[in-house]
C-alpha positions as semicolon CSV with decimal commas, in nm:
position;residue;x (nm);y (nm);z (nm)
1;X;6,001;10,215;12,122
2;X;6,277;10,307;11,876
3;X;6,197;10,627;11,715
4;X;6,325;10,666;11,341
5;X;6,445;11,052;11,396
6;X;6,613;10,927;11,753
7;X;6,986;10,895;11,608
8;X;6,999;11,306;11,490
9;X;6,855;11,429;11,827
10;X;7,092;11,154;12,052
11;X;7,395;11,324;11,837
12;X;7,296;11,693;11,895
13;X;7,204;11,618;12,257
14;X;7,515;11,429;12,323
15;X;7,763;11,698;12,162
16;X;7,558;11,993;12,365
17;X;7,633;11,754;12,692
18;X;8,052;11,758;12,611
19;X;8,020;12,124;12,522
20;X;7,807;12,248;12,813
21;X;7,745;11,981;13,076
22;X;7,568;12,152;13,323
23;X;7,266;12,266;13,030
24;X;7,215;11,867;12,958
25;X;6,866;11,863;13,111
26;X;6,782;12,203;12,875
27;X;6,901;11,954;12,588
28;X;6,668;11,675;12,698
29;X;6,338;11,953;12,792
30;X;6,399;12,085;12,445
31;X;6,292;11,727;12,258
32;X;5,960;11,752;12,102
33;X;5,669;11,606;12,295
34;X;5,609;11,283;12,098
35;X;6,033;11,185;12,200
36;X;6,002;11,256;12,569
37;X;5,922;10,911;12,641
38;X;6,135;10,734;12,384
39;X;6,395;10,522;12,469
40;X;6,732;10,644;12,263
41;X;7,037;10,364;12,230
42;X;7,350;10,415;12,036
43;X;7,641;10,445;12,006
44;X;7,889;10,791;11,999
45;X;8,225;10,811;11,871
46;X;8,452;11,029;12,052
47;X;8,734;11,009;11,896
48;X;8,913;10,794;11,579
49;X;9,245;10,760;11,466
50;X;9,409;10,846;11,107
51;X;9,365;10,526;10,857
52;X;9,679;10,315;10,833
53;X;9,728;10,339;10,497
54;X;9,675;10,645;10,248
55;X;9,560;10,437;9,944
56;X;9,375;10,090;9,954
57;X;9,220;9,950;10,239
58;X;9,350;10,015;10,620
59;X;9,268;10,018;10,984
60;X;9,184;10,261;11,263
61;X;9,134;10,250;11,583
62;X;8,788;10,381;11,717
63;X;8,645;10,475;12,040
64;X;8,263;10,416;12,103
65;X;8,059;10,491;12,397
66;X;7,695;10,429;12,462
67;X;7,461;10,691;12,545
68;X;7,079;10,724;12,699
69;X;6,849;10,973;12,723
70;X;6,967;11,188;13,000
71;X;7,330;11,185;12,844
72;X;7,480;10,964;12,997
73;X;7,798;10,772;12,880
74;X;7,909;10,425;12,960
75;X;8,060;10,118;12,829
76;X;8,320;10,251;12,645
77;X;8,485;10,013;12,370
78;X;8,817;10,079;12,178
79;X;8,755;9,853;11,849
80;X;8,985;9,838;11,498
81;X;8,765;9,933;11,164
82;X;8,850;9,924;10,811
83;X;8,852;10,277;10,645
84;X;8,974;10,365;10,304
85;X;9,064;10,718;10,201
86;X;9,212;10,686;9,875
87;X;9,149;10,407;9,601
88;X;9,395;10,536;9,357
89;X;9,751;10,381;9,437
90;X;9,946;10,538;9,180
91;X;10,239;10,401;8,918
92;X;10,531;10,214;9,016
93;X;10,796;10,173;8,815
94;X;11,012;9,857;8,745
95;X;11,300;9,764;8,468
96;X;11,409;9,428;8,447
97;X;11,580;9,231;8,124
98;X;11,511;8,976;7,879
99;X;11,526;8,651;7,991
100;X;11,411;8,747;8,380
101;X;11,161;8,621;8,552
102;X;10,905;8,899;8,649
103;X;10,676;8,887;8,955
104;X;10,434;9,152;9,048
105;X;10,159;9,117;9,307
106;X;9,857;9,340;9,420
107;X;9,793;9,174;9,762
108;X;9,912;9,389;10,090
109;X;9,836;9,269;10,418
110;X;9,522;9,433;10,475
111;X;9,356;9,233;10,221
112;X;9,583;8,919;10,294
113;X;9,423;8,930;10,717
114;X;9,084;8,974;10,553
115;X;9,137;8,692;10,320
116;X;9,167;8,735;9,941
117;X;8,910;8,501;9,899
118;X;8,665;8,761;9,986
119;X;8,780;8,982;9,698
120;X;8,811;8,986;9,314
121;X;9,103;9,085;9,111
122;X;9,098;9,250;8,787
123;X;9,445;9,268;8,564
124;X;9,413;9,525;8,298
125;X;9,751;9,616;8,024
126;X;9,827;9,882;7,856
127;X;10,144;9,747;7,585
128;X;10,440;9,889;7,536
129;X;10,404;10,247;7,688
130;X;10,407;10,326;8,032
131;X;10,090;10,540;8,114
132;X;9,816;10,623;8,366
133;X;9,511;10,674;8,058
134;X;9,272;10,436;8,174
135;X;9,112;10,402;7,797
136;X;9,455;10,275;7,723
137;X;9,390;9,956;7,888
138;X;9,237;9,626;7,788
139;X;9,187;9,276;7,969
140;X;9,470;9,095;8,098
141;X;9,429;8,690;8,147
142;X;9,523;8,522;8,398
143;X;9,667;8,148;8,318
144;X;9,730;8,086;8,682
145;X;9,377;8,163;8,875
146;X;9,528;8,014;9,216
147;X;9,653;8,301;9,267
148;X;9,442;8,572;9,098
149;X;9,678;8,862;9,284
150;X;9,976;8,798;9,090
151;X;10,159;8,767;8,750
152;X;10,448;8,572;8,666
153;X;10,595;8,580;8,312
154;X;10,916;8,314;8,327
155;X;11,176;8,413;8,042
156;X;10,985;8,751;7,991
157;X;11,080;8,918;7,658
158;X;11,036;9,258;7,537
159;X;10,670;9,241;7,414
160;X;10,558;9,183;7,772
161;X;10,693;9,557;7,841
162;X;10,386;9,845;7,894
163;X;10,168;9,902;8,229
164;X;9,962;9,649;8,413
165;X;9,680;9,762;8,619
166;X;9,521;9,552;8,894
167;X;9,213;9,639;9,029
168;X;9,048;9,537;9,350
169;X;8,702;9,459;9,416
170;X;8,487;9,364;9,714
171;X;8,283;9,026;9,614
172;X;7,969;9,125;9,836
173;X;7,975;9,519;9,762
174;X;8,160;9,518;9,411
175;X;8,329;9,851;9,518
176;X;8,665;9,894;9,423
177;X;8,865;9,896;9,718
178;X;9,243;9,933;9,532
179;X;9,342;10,037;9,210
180;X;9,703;10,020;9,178
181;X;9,948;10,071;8,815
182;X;10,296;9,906;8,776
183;X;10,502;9,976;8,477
184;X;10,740;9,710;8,344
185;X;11,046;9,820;8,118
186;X;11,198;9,539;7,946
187;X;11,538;9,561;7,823
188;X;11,842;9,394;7,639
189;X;12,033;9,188;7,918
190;X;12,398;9,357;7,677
191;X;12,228;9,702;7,692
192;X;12,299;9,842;8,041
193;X;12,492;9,719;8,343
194;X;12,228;9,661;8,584
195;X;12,469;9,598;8,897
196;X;12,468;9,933;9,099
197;X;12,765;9,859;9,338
198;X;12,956;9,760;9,032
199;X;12,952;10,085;8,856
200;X;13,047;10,286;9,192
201;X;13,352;10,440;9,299
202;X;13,609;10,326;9,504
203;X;13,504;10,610;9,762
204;X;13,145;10,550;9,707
205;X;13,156;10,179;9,767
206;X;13,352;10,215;10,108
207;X;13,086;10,462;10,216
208;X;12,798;10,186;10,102
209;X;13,044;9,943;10,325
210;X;13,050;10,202;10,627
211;X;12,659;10,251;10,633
212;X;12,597;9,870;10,587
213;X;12,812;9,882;10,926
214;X;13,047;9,688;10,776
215;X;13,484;9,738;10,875
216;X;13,638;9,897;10,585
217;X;14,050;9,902;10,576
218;X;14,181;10,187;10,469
219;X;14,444;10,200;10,271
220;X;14,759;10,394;10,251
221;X;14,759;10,666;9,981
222;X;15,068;10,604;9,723
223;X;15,265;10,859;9,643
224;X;15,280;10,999;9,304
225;X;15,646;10,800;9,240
226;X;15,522;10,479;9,393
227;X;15,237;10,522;9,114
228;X;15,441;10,583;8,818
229;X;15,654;10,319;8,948
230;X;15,354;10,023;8,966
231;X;15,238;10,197;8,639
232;X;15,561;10,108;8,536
233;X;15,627;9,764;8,631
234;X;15,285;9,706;8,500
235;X;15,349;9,802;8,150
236;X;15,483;9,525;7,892
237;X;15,832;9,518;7,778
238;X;15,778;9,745;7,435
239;X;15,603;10,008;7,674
240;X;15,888;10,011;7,892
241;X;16,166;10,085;7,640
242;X;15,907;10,366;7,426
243;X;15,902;10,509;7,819
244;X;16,276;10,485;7,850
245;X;16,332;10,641;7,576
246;X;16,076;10,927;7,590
247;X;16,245;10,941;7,964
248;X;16,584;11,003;7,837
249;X;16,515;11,171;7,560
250;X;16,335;11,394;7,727
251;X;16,642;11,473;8,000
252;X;16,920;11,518;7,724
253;X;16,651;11,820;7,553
254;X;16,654;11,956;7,923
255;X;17,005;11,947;7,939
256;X;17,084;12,092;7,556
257;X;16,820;12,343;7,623
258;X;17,002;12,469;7,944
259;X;17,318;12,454;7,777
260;X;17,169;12,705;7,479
261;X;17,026;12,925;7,696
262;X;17,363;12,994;7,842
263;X;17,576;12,999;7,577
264;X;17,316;13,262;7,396
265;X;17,305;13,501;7,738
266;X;17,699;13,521;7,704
């Protein structure tokens, strides 16, 4: 006979056994008249794991046991469930330029072992502004609905700049499972060097080289004559005589000026 109020006295009885084992049979005495010959099956969990993931859908591992009447534990089963703590995802951030191709994609792997077939995917925008106001959003569609996870704009151009927001639904429960908000700057290929290493110092890209693990030479450090001297050889022919000239004019004022300084101390 399975008893509707069974499951609340099996958990108080079974967390009064772990607590105080030797009072068990107290716990079982105390059960009201009309449960003493009911037959309790179920299951405990004893202990669970933190979920995988701290937005969307992720896994933990549990641990079950089944318990009677008098207490008693046996098989014990470690099993992986689904849990989901937070829906909310948050904003990412990308910049790309006009003329790129942009790719962005709500599927992890959770959802890609359960099969995305089993859920629906909702693609919201919000244009030109990058926000979190969900009012700010209308429907996004989808040309491609083979894949209903992702959005690919070829040859994207500024107007396709603003926030996209995909939401993800369970098809049997309709709950929302993932909500996640990516915001796309678009800008002028001309506007702004995009290449990171480019833009680095020498000493900054030979650290990038050392913590990539890759050998970096060092070189000898010129002096300051062997740099005026490349500087030098460098420079075109009208540079070189303005040089000269600055050069020697420069030495005959040190020379005159020496010259008047002792002439006016005698």
């Amino acid at each position: 006979m399975l008893v509707p109020c069974a499951g609340i006295y099996l958990i108080l009885a079974s967390f009064h056994f772990l607590i105080h084992p030797a009072s068990c049979q107290d716990v079982v005495n105390t059960l009201p008249p009309e449960l003493e010959n009911a037959t309790f099956s179920g299951l405990l969990l004893l202990s669970a794991s933190p979920c995988s993931k701290s937005c969307g859908l992720g896994w933990r591992s549990e641990f079950y046991c089944k318990i009677d009447k008098e207490a008693r534990v046996s098989d014990c089963k470690l099993t992986n469930t689904l849990c989901l703590v937070n829906q909310e995802c948050g904003l990412i951030a990308k910049t790309t330029t006009v003329g790129a191709t942009l790719s962005i994609s709500c599927l992890d792997a959770t959802i890609k072992s359960l099969g995305a077939s089993d859920f629906i995917f909702v693609w919201k925008i919000a244009r030109g502004i990058v926000t979190t106001d969900k009012y700010l959003f209308k429907i996004f569609l989808l040309k491609d609905t083979e894949t209903p996870w992702m959005i690919i704009i070829k040859a994207i151009e500024e107007k396709h700049a603003g926030t996209y927001m995909c939401q993800v639904q369970n098809t049997k429960t309709m709950q929302v499972v993932k909500r996640v908000l990516i915001g796309v700057r678009v800008i002028p290929e001309n506007l702004v060097q995009l290449n990171y290493y480019e833009v680095l110092s020498p000493e900054q890209k030979e650290e990038m080289q050392i913590l990539q693990g890759n050998p970096v030479t060092k070189k000898k450090r010129e002096s300051f004559w062997e740099k005026v001297k490349a500087l030098f050889s460098s420079a075109n022919l009208a540079t070189k005589v303005i040089a000269s000239g600055l050069a020697i004019g420069g030495g005959l004022a040190l020379v005159f000026g020496a010259i008047f300084l002792c002439m006016s101390n005698e």
